[in-house]
Amino acid sequence: MNRVGVFQPENDENMRWQVNKTIVMVGMMGAGKTAVGRALAHRLGVPFLDSDAEIVEAANMSIAEIFSRDGEAFFRQKETQVIGRLLGTQRCVLSTGGGAFLSGTNRDMISAKGVAVWLDADLDVLWHRVGHKDTRPLLRTADPYATLKHLYELRVPEYAKADIKVKAEKTFTIDQTAARVLDQLELRPDVLERQE
């Protein structure tokens, strides 16, 4: 198991990072958890894992198919099991589904073994990114925008319980947002240490 992540940027080949806790990306669908998480993992030299992808692989079905066949409660149960397993493996960047951080059980596990980073994207940014996709089972309603708005208003107070908040700006690239996350993580030596 690789417990230490190493990243060597081009401008300073002696700089490395020691990752002491798993960095867990939380937030709404469309906030950029997967894209930013991948970029961050690359910068830190640690694996990137995605709880939704792990569930899809284990079930051999899409999330929409799982929701349709087994319901959301079953999916959430599997999600908690997968997050617990991934938190117990190696130091990494872990992207979670939009509803994962709403569970007190998941929040407790993340707090005990990792650090939660909330990618806070405004509603209009989220709608622009997910409004025209049919891969989001929770938005398969008569009025998907109203559904997204309702979920947003319901979930933001829960996401606010995350250890770190990073604004996902509309004009920022994935790398710029990942750099912002890294700036915040550097303020947490319990999570991330610069190795010269």
Short mmCIF file of N, CA and C in Angstrom, two decimals:
data_model
loop_
_atom_site.label_atom_id
_atom_site.label_comp_id
_atom_site.label_asym_id
_atom_site.label_seq_id
_atom_site.Cartn_x
_atom_site.Cartn_y
_atom_site.Cartn_z
N MET A 1 0.83 -1.19 0.00
CA MET A 1 0.00 0.00 0.00
C MET A 1 0.87 1.24 0.00
N ASN A 2 0.55 2.16 -0.84
CA ASN A 2 1.29 3.42 -0.90
C ASN A 2 0.64 4.42 0.05
N ARG A 3 1.33 4.76 1.12
CA ARG A 3 0.75 5.67 2.11
C ARG A 3 1.27 7.09 1.95
N VAL A 4 2.26 7.30 1.11
CA VAL A 4 2.81 8.63 0.95
C VAL A 4 2.71 9.01 -0.52
N GLY A 5 2.09 10.15 -0.78
CA GLY A 5 1.99 10.63 -2.16
C GLY A 5 3.14 11.55 -2.47
N VAL A 6 3.65 11.47 -3.68
CA VAL A 6 4.76 12.32 -4.08
C VAL A 6 4.38 13.06 -5.35
N PHE A 7 4.58 14.38 -5.35
CA PHE A 7 4.34 15.20 -6.53
C PHE A 7 5.55 16.08 -6.75
N GLN A 8 6.05 16.09 -7.95
CA GLN A 8 7.20 16.92 -8.27
C GLN A 8 6.84 17.86 -9.42
N PRO A 9 6.46 19.10 -9.11
CA PRO A 9 6.12 20.03 -10.18
C PRO A 9 7.35 20.41 -11.00
N GLU A 10 7.09 20.81 -12.24
CA GLU A 10 8.19 21.13 -13.16
C GLU A 10 9.08 22.26 -12.64
N ASN A 11 8.48 23.22 -11.94
CA ASN A 11 9.26 24.39 -11.52
C ASN A 11 10.07 24.16 -10.26
N ASP A 12 9.90 23.04 -9.58
CA ASP A 12 10.68 22.76 -8.38
C ASP A 12 10.78 21.25 -8.20
N GLU A 13 11.80 20.68 -8.81
CA GLU A 13 11.87 19.22 -8.82
C GLU A 13 12.19 18.63 -7.46
N ASN A 14 12.52 19.46 -6.45
CA ASN A 14 12.81 18.95 -5.12
C ASN A 14 11.59 18.92 -4.21
N MET A 15 10.48 19.55 -4.65
CA MET A 15 9.31 19.63 -3.78
C MET A 15 8.47 18.35 -3.89
N ARG A 16 8.09 17.83 -2.71
CA ARG A 16 7.24 16.65 -2.65
C ARG A 16 6.18 16.89 -1.58
N TRP A 17 5.14 16.10 -1.66
CA TRP A 17 4.06 16.19 -0.67
C TRP A 17 3.93 14.87 0.06
N GLN A 18 3.71 14.97 1.35
CA GLN A 18 3.33 13.79 2.12
C GLN A 18 1.85 13.94 2.44
N VAL A 19 1.06 12.98 1.99
CA VAL A 19 -0.39 13.00 2.22
C VAL A 19 -0.67 12.10 3.44
N ASN A 20 -1.15 12.72 4.52
CA ASN A 20 -1.35 12.01 5.78
C ASN A 20 -2.77 11.47 5.96
N LYS A 21 -3.72 12.04 5.22
CA LYS A 21 -5.12 11.60 5.32
C LYS A 21 -5.72 11.58 3.93
N THR A 22 -6.68 10.70 3.72
CA THR A 22 -7.40 10.69 2.45
C THR A 22 -8.20 11.98 2.31
N ILE A 23 -8.12 12.56 1.12
CA ILE A 23 -8.80 13.81 0.81
C ILE A 23 -10.10 13.44 0.09
N VAL A 24 -11.23 13.77 0.70
CA VAL A 24 -12.54 13.34 0.20
C VAL A 24 -13.28 14.54 -0.39
N MET A 25 -13.56 14.47 -1.69
CA MET A 25 -14.25 15.54 -2.38
C MET A 25 -15.75 15.35 -2.21
N VAL A 26 -16.43 16.40 -1.70
CA VAL A 26 -17.88 16.35 -1.51
C VAL A 26 -18.52 17.57 -2.17
N GLY A 27 -19.80 17.45 -2.45
CA GLY A 27 -20.52 18.56 -3.06
C GLY A 27 -21.58 18.06 -4.03
N MET A 28 -22.26 19.01 -4.62
CA MET A 28 -23.37 18.71 -5.53
C MET A 28 -22.89 18.03 -6.81
N MET A 29 -23.82 17.34 -7.46
CA MET A 29 -23.55 16.82 -8.80
C MET A 29 -23.19 18.00 -9.70
N GLY A 30 -22.14 17.84 -10.48
CA GLY A 30 -21.72 18.91 -11.38
C GLY A 30 -20.75 19.91 -10.77
N ALA A 31 -20.41 19.74 -9.49
CA ALA A 31 -19.49 20.69 -8.85
C ALA A 31 -18.06 20.52 -9.33
N GLY A 32 -17.75 19.33 -9.89
CA GLY A 32 -16.40 19.08 -10.39
C GLY A 32 -15.59 18.16 -9.51
N LYS A 33 -16.25 17.40 -8.65
CA LYS A 33 -15.53 16.54 -7.70
C LYS A 33 -14.61 15.55 -8.40
N THR A 34 -15.09 14.94 -9.48
CA THR A 34 -14.29 13.94 -10.18
C THR A 34 -13.15 14.60 -10.94
N ALA A 35 -13.44 15.61 -11.72
CA ALA A 35 -12.41 16.26 -12.54
C ALA A 35 -11.34 16.92 -11.67
N VAL A 36 -11.77 17.67 -10.68
CA VAL A 36 -10.83 18.36 -9.78
C VAL A 36 -10.09 17.33 -8.92
N GLY A 37 -10.81 16.30 -8.48
CA GLY A 37 -10.18 15.25 -7.69
C GLY A 37 -9.07 14.55 -8.44
N ARG A 38 -9.31 14.25 -9.71
CA ARG A 38 -8.27 13.62 -10.56
C ARG A 38 -7.05 14.53 -10.68
N ALA A 39 -7.29 15.81 -10.95
CA ALA A 39 -6.19 16.76 -11.10
C ALA A 39 -5.41 16.90 -9.80
N LEU A 40 -6.10 16.92 -8.69
CA LEU A 40 -5.45 17.04 -7.38
C LEU A 40 -4.62 15.80 -7.08
N ALA A 41 -5.19 14.62 -7.36
CA ALA A 41 -4.46 13.36 -7.12
C ALA A 41 -3.18 13.33 -7.96
N HIS A 42 -3.27 13.81 -9.19
CA HIS A 42 -2.08 13.85 -10.06
C HIS A 42 -1.02 14.77 -9.47
N ARG A 43 -1.44 15.93 -9.00
CA ARG A 43 -0.50 16.88 -8.39
C ARG A 43 0.19 16.28 -7.16
N LEU A 44 -0.57 15.52 -6.39
CA LEU A 44 -0.04 14.98 -5.14
C LEU A 44 0.65 13.63 -5.31
N GLY A 45 0.46 13.00 -6.46
CA GLY A 45 1.09 11.70 -6.70
C GLY A 45 0.45 10.57 -5.93
N VAL A 46 -0.86 10.68 -5.69
CA VAL A 46 -1.60 9.62 -5.00
C VAL A 46 -2.69 9.09 -5.92
N PRO A 47 -3.23 7.91 -5.63
CA PRO A 47 -4.31 7.39 -6.45
C PRO A 47 -5.57 8.26 -6.37
N PHE A 48 -6.36 8.23 -7.43
CA PHE A 48 -7.68 8.84 -7.43
C PHE A 48 -8.71 7.73 -7.45
N LEU A 49 -9.67 7.80 -6.53
CA LEU A 49 -10.75 6.82 -6.48
C LEU A 49 -12.08 7.56 -6.51
N ASP A 50 -13.09 6.89 -7.04
CA ASP A 50 -14.42 7.48 -7.17
C ASP A 50 -15.42 6.48 -6.63
N SER A 51 -16.14 6.84 -5.57
CA SER A 51 -17.05 5.89 -4.94
C SER A 51 -18.17 5.47 -5.91
N ASP A 52 -18.68 6.39 -6.71
CA ASP A 52 -19.72 6.03 -7.68
C ASP A 52 -19.19 5.02 -8.70
N ALA A 53 -17.98 5.25 -9.19
CA ALA A 53 -17.39 4.33 -10.18
C ALA A 53 -17.19 2.94 -9.57
N GLU A 54 -16.80 2.90 -8.31
CA GLU A 54 -16.61 1.61 -7.62
C GLU A 54 -17.94 0.86 -7.49
N ILE A 55 -19.02 1.59 -7.21
CA ILE A 55 -20.34 0.97 -7.08
C ILE A 55 -20.79 0.44 -8.44
N VAL A 56 -20.61 1.24 -9.48
CA VAL A 56 -20.99 0.83 -10.84
C VAL A 56 -20.25 -0.43 -11.25
N GLU A 57 -18.94 -0.46 -10.95
CA GLU A 57 -18.13 -1.62 -11.31
C GLU A 57 -18.59 -2.88 -10.56
N ALA A 58 -18.84 -2.73 -9.27
CA ALA A 58 -19.25 -3.88 -8.45
C ALA A 58 -20.62 -4.41 -8.88
N ALA A 59 -21.53 -3.50 -9.22
CA ALA A 59 -22.89 -3.91 -9.57
C ALA A 59 -23.02 -4.27 -11.05
N ASN A 60 -22.04 -3.84 -11.85
CA ASN A 60 -22.10 -4.03 -13.30
C ASN A 60 -23.37 -3.39 -13.88
N MET A 61 -23.74 -2.26 -13.30
CA MET A 61 -24.90 -1.48 -13.74
C MET A 61 -24.61 0.00 -13.53
N SER A 62 -25.26 0.85 -14.29
CA SER A 62 -25.12 2.29 -14.07
C SER A 62 -25.85 2.67 -12.78
N ILE A 63 -25.53 3.85 -12.26
CA ILE A 63 -26.21 4.32 -11.05
C ILE A 63 -27.70 4.48 -11.33
N ALA A 64 -28.04 4.99 -12.53
CA ALA A 64 -29.45 5.14 -12.89
C ALA A 64 -30.16 3.79 -12.87
N GLU A 65 -29.49 2.75 -13.34
CA GLU A 65 -30.08 1.41 -13.34
C GLU A 65 -30.25 0.88 -11.91
N ILE A 66 -29.26 1.15 -11.06
CA ILE A 66 -29.36 0.72 -9.66
C ILE A 66 -30.54 1.42 -8.99
N PHE A 67 -30.66 2.74 -9.20
CA PHE A 67 -31.78 3.50 -8.63
C PHE A 67 -33.11 2.90 -9.11
N SER A 68 -33.18 2.61 -10.40
CA SER A 68 -34.41 2.10 -11.00
C SER A 68 -34.77 0.71 -10.47
N ARG A 69 -33.77 -0.15 -10.38
CA ARG A 69 -34.03 -1.54 -9.98
C ARG A 69 -34.18 -1.70 -8.47
N ASP A 70 -33.28 -1.06 -7.72
CA ASP A 70 -33.20 -1.33 -6.27
C ASP A 70 -33.62 -0.16 -5.39
N GLY A 71 -33.72 1.04 -5.96
CA GLY A 71 -34.12 2.21 -5.19
C GLY A 71 -32.95 2.96 -4.57
N GLU A 72 -33.23 4.19 -4.17
CA GLU A 72 -32.17 5.05 -3.62
C GLU A 72 -31.65 4.54 -2.28
N ALA A 73 -32.53 4.01 -1.43
CA ALA A 73 -32.08 3.53 -0.10
C ALA A 73 -31.04 2.43 -0.23
N PHE A 74 -31.27 1.50 -1.17
CA PHE A 74 -30.31 0.42 -1.41
C PHE A 74 -28.98 1.01 -1.89
N PHE A 75 -29.07 1.96 -2.82
CA PHE A 75 -27.85 2.59 -3.34
C PHE A 75 -27.07 3.26 -2.21
N ARG A 76 -27.76 3.99 -1.34
CA ARG A 76 -27.08 4.69 -0.24
C ARG A 76 -26.40 3.71 0.71
N GLN A 77 -27.03 2.56 0.92
CA GLN A 77 -26.42 1.53 1.78
C GLN A 77 -25.11 1.05 1.16
N LYS A 78 -25.14 0.75 -0.13
CA LYS A 78 -23.94 0.29 -0.83
C LYS A 78 -22.88 1.39 -0.85
N GLU A 79 -23.32 2.63 -1.01
CA GLU A 79 -22.41 3.77 -1.04
C GLU A 79 -21.63 3.87 0.28
N THR A 80 -22.32 3.71 1.39
CA THR A 80 -21.67 3.77 2.71
C THR A 80 -20.64 2.64 2.85
N GLN A 81 -21.01 1.44 2.40
CA GLN A 81 -20.08 0.31 2.46
C GLN A 81 -18.82 0.59 1.63
N VAL A 82 -19.01 1.11 0.43
CA VAL A 82 -17.88 1.37 -0.48
C VAL A 82 -16.99 2.47 0.09
N ILE A 83 -17.58 3.55 0.58
CA ILE A 83 -16.79 4.65 1.15
C ILE A 83 -15.97 4.15 2.34
N GLY A 84 -16.58 3.34 3.21
CA GLY A 84 -15.86 2.78 4.34
C GLY A 84 -14.68 1.94 3.90
N ARG A 85 -14.90 1.12 2.87
CA ARG A 85 -13.81 0.27 2.36
C ARG A 85 -12.70 1.12 1.75
N LEU A 86 -13.05 2.13 0.96
CA LEU A 86 -12.03 2.95 0.30
C LEU A 86 -11.25 3.79 1.31
N LEU A 87 -11.92 4.26 2.35
CA LEU A 87 -11.22 5.03 3.39
C LEU A 87 -10.23 4.16 4.16
N GLY A 88 -10.48 2.87 4.16
CA GLY A 88 -9.62 1.96 4.91
C GLY A 88 -8.46 1.39 4.11
N THR A 89 -8.29 1.81 2.88
CA THR A 89 -7.24 1.21 2.05
C THR A 89 -5.95 2.03 2.09
N GLN A 90 -5.87 3.08 1.31
CA GLN A 90 -4.63 3.84 1.21
C GLN A 90 -4.94 5.33 1.14
N ARG A 91 -3.93 6.14 1.36
CA ARG A 91 -4.10 7.59 1.24
C ARG A 91 -4.34 7.89 -0.23
N CYS A 92 -5.40 8.67 -0.50
CA CYS A 92 -5.75 8.95 -1.88
C CYS A 92 -6.62 10.20 -1.92
N VAL A 93 -7.05 10.56 -3.13
CA VAL A 93 -8.11 11.54 -3.29
C VAL A 93 -9.34 10.73 -3.68
N LEU A 94 -10.42 10.90 -2.93
CA LEU A 94 -11.64 10.13 -3.12
C LEU A 94 -12.79 11.06 -3.47
N SER A 95 -13.38 10.85 -4.63
CA SER A 95 -14.57 11.61 -5.03
C SER A 95 -15.80 10.82 -4.62
N THR A 96 -16.78 11.51 -4.04
CA THR A 96 -18.01 10.85 -3.60
C THR A 96 -19.20 11.40 -4.37
N GLY A 97 -20.28 10.64 -4.38
CA GLY A 97 -21.51 11.10 -5.03
C GLY A 97 -22.12 12.27 -4.27
N GLY A 98 -22.98 13.00 -4.96
CA GLY A 98 -23.56 14.21 -4.37
C GLY A 98 -24.32 14.00 -3.07
N GLY A 99 -24.92 12.82 -2.89
CA GLY A 99 -25.70 12.57 -1.68
C GLY A 99 -24.92 11.93 -0.55
N ALA A 100 -23.68 11.54 -0.81
CA ALA A 100 -22.92 10.76 0.16
C ALA A 100 -22.70 11.50 1.48
N PHE A 101 -22.42 12.79 1.42
CA PHE A 101 -22.07 13.55 2.63
C PHE A 101 -23.29 13.88 3.47
N LEU A 102 -24.49 13.58 2.97
CA LEU A 102 -25.71 13.85 3.74
C LEU A 102 -25.87 12.84 4.87
N SER A 103 -25.24 11.69 4.73
CA SER A 103 -25.33 10.63 5.74
C SER A 103 -24.39 10.93 6.90
N GLY A 104 -24.96 10.95 8.09
CA GLY A 104 -24.14 11.16 9.29
C GLY A 104 -23.09 10.08 9.44
N THR A 105 -23.43 8.84 9.08
CA THR A 105 -22.47 7.73 9.14
C THR A 105 -21.29 8.01 8.23
N ASN A 106 -21.57 8.46 7.00
CA ASN A 106 -20.48 8.77 6.07
C ASN A 106 -19.64 9.93 6.56
N ARG A 107 -20.30 10.97 7.08
CA ARG A 107 -19.55 12.12 7.59
C ARG A 107 -18.62 11.70 8.72
N ASP A 108 -19.12 10.85 9.62
CA ASP A 108 -18.29 10.38 10.75
C ASP A 108 -17.09 9.58 10.25
N MET A 109 -17.32 8.69 9.27
CA MET A 109 -16.21 7.89 8.72
C MET A 109 -15.17 8.80 8.06
N ILE A 110 -15.65 9.77 7.29
CA ILE A 110 -14.74 10.68 6.60
C ILE A 110 -13.95 11.50 7.61
N SER A 111 -14.62 11.97 8.65
CA SER A 111 -13.95 12.76 9.68
C SER A 111 -12.90 11.95 10.43
N ALA A 112 -13.19 10.68 10.66
CA ALA A 112 -12.27 9.82 11.41
C ALA A 112 -11.04 9.44 10.59
N LYS A 113 -11.20 9.27 9.28
CA LYS A 113 -10.10 8.73 8.47
C LYS A 113 -9.61 9.65 7.37
N GLY A 114 -10.26 10.78 7.21
CA GLY A 114 -9.87 11.66 6.10
C GLY A 114 -10.20 13.10 6.39
N VAL A 115 -10.28 13.88 5.32
CA VAL A 115 -10.66 15.29 5.41
C VAL A 115 -11.64 15.57 4.28
N ALA A 116 -12.75 16.21 4.60
CA ALA A 116 -13.78 16.51 3.59
C ALA A 116 -13.51 17.88 2.98
N VAL A 117 -13.48 17.91 1.65
CA VAL A 117 -13.31 19.17 0.91
C VAL A 117 -14.58 19.41 0.10
N TRP A 118 -15.29 20.47 0.44
CA TRP A 118 -16.53 20.82 -0.26
C TRP A 118 -16.21 21.72 -1.45
N LEU A 119 -16.51 21.24 -2.65
CA LEU A 119 -16.46 22.09 -3.84
C LEU A 119 -17.80 22.79 -3.94
N ASP A 120 -17.81 24.05 -3.62
CA ASP A 120 -19.03 24.85 -3.53
C ASP A 120 -19.27 25.58 -4.85
N ALA A 121 -20.18 25.05 -5.66
CA ALA A 121 -20.53 25.66 -6.93
C ALA A 121 -21.92 26.26 -6.85
N ASP A 122 -22.11 27.43 -7.44
CA ASP A 122 -23.42 28.08 -7.45
C ASP A 122 -24.42 27.28 -8.29
N LEU A 123 -25.68 27.49 -8.01
CA LEU A 123 -26.75 26.75 -8.68
C LEU A 123 -26.70 26.92 -10.20
N ASP A 124 -26.44 28.13 -10.69
CA ASP A 124 -26.41 28.33 -12.14
C ASP A 124 -25.27 27.56 -12.80
N VAL A 125 -24.14 27.43 -12.11
CA VAL A 125 -23.01 26.65 -12.62
C VAL A 125 -23.39 25.17 -12.68
N LEU A 126 -24.02 24.69 -11.63
CA LEU A 126 -24.44 23.29 -11.59
C LEU A 126 -25.43 22.98 -12.70
N TRP A 127 -26.42 23.86 -12.87
CA TRP A 127 -27.44 23.65 -13.90
C TRP A 127 -26.80 23.63 -15.30
N HIS A 128 -25.87 24.54 -15.52
CA HIS A 128 -25.17 24.59 -16.81
C HIS A 128 -24.45 23.27 -17.09
N ARG A 129 -23.92 22.65 -16.05
CA ARG A 129 -23.13 21.42 -16.22
C ARG A 129 -23.97 20.15 -16.28
N VAL A 130 -25.09 20.11 -15.58
CA VAL A 130 -25.84 18.84 -15.51
C VAL A 130 -27.25 18.92 -16.08
N GLY A 131 -27.72 20.10 -16.40
CA GLY A 131 -29.12 20.28 -16.79
C GLY A 131 -29.54 19.54 -18.05
N HIS A 132 -28.61 19.26 -18.92
CA HIS A 132 -28.97 18.65 -20.20
C HIS A 132 -28.47 17.21 -20.32
N LYS A 133 -28.14 16.61 -19.19
CA LYS A 133 -27.67 15.22 -19.19
C LYS A 133 -28.75 14.32 -18.62
N ASP A 134 -28.87 13.13 -19.16
CA ASP A 134 -29.87 12.20 -18.65
C ASP A 134 -29.25 11.11 -17.77
N THR A 135 -28.01 11.34 -17.34
CA THR A 135 -27.31 10.34 -16.53
C THR A 135 -27.52 10.55 -15.03
N ARG A 136 -28.26 11.59 -14.67
CA ARG A 136 -28.47 11.90 -13.25
C ARG A 136 -29.86 11.42 -12.83
N PRO A 137 -29.96 10.29 -12.13
CA PRO A 137 -31.28 9.74 -11.82
C PRO A 137 -32.16 10.66 -10.99
N LEU A 138 -31.57 11.45 -10.12
CA LEU A 138 -32.37 12.34 -9.28
C LEU A 138 -33.00 13.48 -10.07
N LEU A 139 -32.49 13.74 -11.27
CA LEU A 139 -33.04 14.84 -12.09
C LEU A 139 -34.03 14.34 -13.14
N ARG A 140 -34.38 13.08 -13.08
CA ARG A 140 -35.36 12.53 -14.03
C ARG A 140 -36.77 12.84 -13.51
N THR A 141 -37.10 14.11 -13.54
CA THR A 141 -38.39 14.59 -13.04
C THR A 141 -39.02 15.49 -14.10
N ALA A 142 -40.26 15.90 -13.85
CA ALA A 142 -40.97 16.78 -14.79
C ALA A 142 -40.29 18.15 -14.88
N ASP A 143 -39.68 18.58 -13.78
CA ASP A 143 -39.01 19.89 -13.75
C ASP A 143 -37.62 19.72 -13.14
N PRO A 144 -36.64 19.30 -13.95
CA PRO A 144 -35.31 19.02 -13.40
C PRO A 144 -34.64 20.22 -12.74
N TYR A 145 -34.87 21.43 -13.24
CA TYR A 145 -34.25 22.60 -12.61
C TYR A 145 -34.80 22.80 -11.20
N ALA A 146 -36.12 22.69 -11.04
CA ALA A 146 -36.72 22.84 -9.71
C ALA A 146 -36.21 21.75 -8.77
N THR A 147 -36.02 20.56 -9.30
CA THR A 147 -35.49 19.44 -8.50
C THR A 147 -34.06 19.75 -8.06
N LEU A 148 -33.24 20.22 -8.99
CA LEU A 148 -31.86 20.56 -8.66
C LEU A 148 -31.81 21.67 -7.61
N LYS A 149 -32.65 22.68 -7.78
CA LYS A 149 -32.70 23.80 -6.83
C LYS A 149 -33.10 23.31 -5.44
N HIS A 150 -34.10 22.43 -5.39
CA HIS A 150 -34.55 21.86 -4.12
C HIS A 150 -33.42 21.07 -3.45
N LEU A 151 -32.74 20.21 -4.24
CA LEU A 151 -31.62 19.43 -3.70
C LEU A 151 -30.51 20.34 -3.20
N TYR A 152 -30.22 21.38 -3.97
CA TYR A 152 -29.17 22.35 -3.62
C TYR A 152 -29.49 22.99 -2.26
N GLU A 153 -30.71 23.48 -2.12
CA GLU A 153 -31.10 24.17 -0.88
C GLU A 153 -31.09 23.21 0.31
N LEU A 154 -31.45 21.96 0.06
CA LEU A 154 -31.48 20.94 1.11
C LEU A 154 -30.07 20.55 1.54
N ARG A 155 -29.18 20.45 0.56
CA ARG A 155 -27.86 19.86 0.82
C ARG A 155 -26.79 20.86 1.27
N VAL A 156 -26.89 22.11 0.87
CA VAL A 156 -25.83 23.07 1.19
C VAL A 156 -25.53 23.13 2.70
N PRO A 157 -26.55 23.14 3.58
CA PRO A 157 -26.22 23.16 5.02
C PRO A 157 -25.43 21.93 5.47
N GLU A 158 -25.64 20.80 4.81
CA GLU A 158 -24.87 19.59 5.15
C GLU A 158 -23.44 19.69 4.62
N TYR A 159 -23.31 20.15 3.38
CA TYR A 159 -21.96 20.32 2.82
C TYR A 159 -21.14 21.32 3.64
N ALA A 160 -21.81 22.29 4.23
CA ALA A 160 -21.13 23.31 5.04
C ALA A 160 -20.44 22.70 6.26
N LYS A 161 -20.76 21.45 6.58
CA LYS A 161 -20.09 20.76 7.70
C LYS A 161 -18.73 20.20 7.31
N ALA A 162 -18.36 20.33 6.04
CA ALA A 162 -17.06 19.82 5.57
C ALA A 162 -15.93 20.58 6.24
N ASP A 163 -14.77 19.94 6.32
CA ASP A 163 -13.60 20.55 6.96
C ASP A 163 -13.07 21.75 6.19
N ILE A 164 -13.13 21.65 4.86
CA ILE A 164 -12.56 22.68 3.99
C ILE A 164 -13.60 23.03 2.93
N LYS A 165 -13.74 24.31 2.64
CA LYS A 165 -14.65 24.78 1.58
C LYS A 165 -13.82 25.49 0.52
N VAL A 166 -14.04 25.11 -0.74
CA VAL A 166 -13.37 25.77 -1.86
C VAL A 166 -14.44 26.15 -2.87
N LYS A 167 -14.48 27.42 -3.24
CA LYS A 167 -15.46 27.89 -4.22
C LYS A 167 -15.06 27.40 -5.60
N ALA A 168 -16.00 26.74 -6.29
CA ALA A 168 -15.78 26.29 -7.67
C ALA A 168 -16.32 27.37 -8.60
N GLU A 169 -15.44 28.24 -9.02
CA GLU A 169 -15.83 29.40 -9.84
C GLU A 169 -16.13 28.98 -11.27
N LYS A 170 -17.11 29.65 -11.84
CA LYS A 170 -17.53 29.37 -13.22
C LYS A 170 -16.39 29.55 -14.21
N THR A 171 -15.54 30.55 -13.99
CA THR A 171 -14.49 30.90 -14.94
C THR A 171 -13.18 30.13 -14.70
N PHE A 172 -13.12 29.34 -13.63
CA PHE A 172 -11.88 28.63 -13.32
C PHE A 172 -11.77 27.34 -14.11
N THR A 173 -10.55 27.02 -14.50
CA THR A 173 -10.29 25.72 -15.12
C THR A 173 -10.22 24.66 -14.02
N ILE A 174 -10.19 23.42 -14.43
CA ILE A 174 -10.04 22.31 -13.47
C ILE A 174 -8.75 22.48 -12.69
N ASP A 175 -7.66 22.79 -13.39
CA ASP A 175 -6.36 22.94 -12.71
C ASP A 175 -6.34 24.12 -11.75
N GLN A 176 -7.01 25.20 -12.10
CA GLN A 176 -7.07 26.35 -11.19
C GLN A 176 -7.84 26.00 -9.91
N THR A 177 -8.91 25.26 -10.07
CA THR A 177 -9.68 24.84 -8.89
C THR A 177 -8.87 23.87 -8.05
N ALA A 178 -8.17 22.93 -8.70
CA ALA A 178 -7.32 21.99 -7.96
C ALA A 178 -6.23 22.74 -7.20
N ALA A 179 -5.69 23.79 -7.80
CA ALA A 179 -4.66 24.60 -7.13
C ALA A 179 -5.25 25.30 -5.90
N ARG A 180 -6.49 25.74 -6.01
CA ARG A 180 -7.16 26.36 -4.86
C ARG A 180 -7.33 25.36 -3.72
N VAL A 181 -7.72 24.14 -4.08
CA VAL A 181 -7.87 23.09 -3.06
C VAL A 181 -6.52 22.83 -2.40
N LEU A 182 -5.47 22.74 -3.20
CA LEU A 182 -4.14 22.50 -2.68
C LEU A 182 -3.70 23.61 -1.72
N ASP A 183 -4.01 24.85 -2.06
CA ASP A 183 -3.70 25.99 -1.17
C ASP A 183 -4.35 25.80 0.19
N GLN A 184 -5.61 25.36 0.19
CA GLN A 184 -6.32 25.15 1.46
C GLN A 184 -5.75 23.96 2.24
N LEU A 185 -5.39 22.91 1.51
CA LEU A 185 -4.83 21.73 2.18
C LEU A 185 -3.47 22.03 2.81
N GLU A 186 -2.73 22.92 2.21
CA GLU A 186 -1.42 23.30 2.78
C GLU A 186 -1.56 23.94 4.14
N LEU A 187 -2.73 24.45 4.45
CA LEU A 187 -2.97 25.05 5.76
C LEU A 187 -3.28 23.99 6.81
N ARG A 188 -3.34 22.73 6.37
CA ARG A 188 -3.66 21.62 7.27
C ARG A 188 -2.51 20.61 7.28
N PRO A 189 -1.47 20.83 8.11
CA PRO A 189 -0.34 19.91 8.16
C PRO A 189 -0.72 18.50 8.63
N ASP A 190 -1.88 18.36 9.26
CA ASP A 190 -2.35 17.02 9.63
C ASP A 190 -2.77 16.23 8.39
N VAL A 191 -3.05 16.95 7.29
CA VAL A 191 -3.49 16.32 6.05
C VAL A 191 -2.37 16.26 5.03
N LEU A 192 -1.66 17.39 4.90
CA LEU A 192 -0.69 17.52 3.81
C LEU A 192 0.56 18.25 4.31
N GLU A 193 1.72 17.66 4.02
CA GLU A 193 2.98 18.29 4.40
C GLU A 193 3.87 18.42 3.18
N ARG A 194 4.48 19.59 3.05
CA ARG A 194 5.44 19.82 1.98
C ARG A 194 6.77 19.22 2.39
N GLN A 195 7.34 18.39 1.53
CA GLN A 195 8.63 17.78 1.79
C GLN A 195 9.67 18.39 0.87
N GLU A 196 10.67 19.02 1.43
CA GLU A 196 11.72 19.65 0.60
C GLU A 196 12.85 18.65 0.35
#
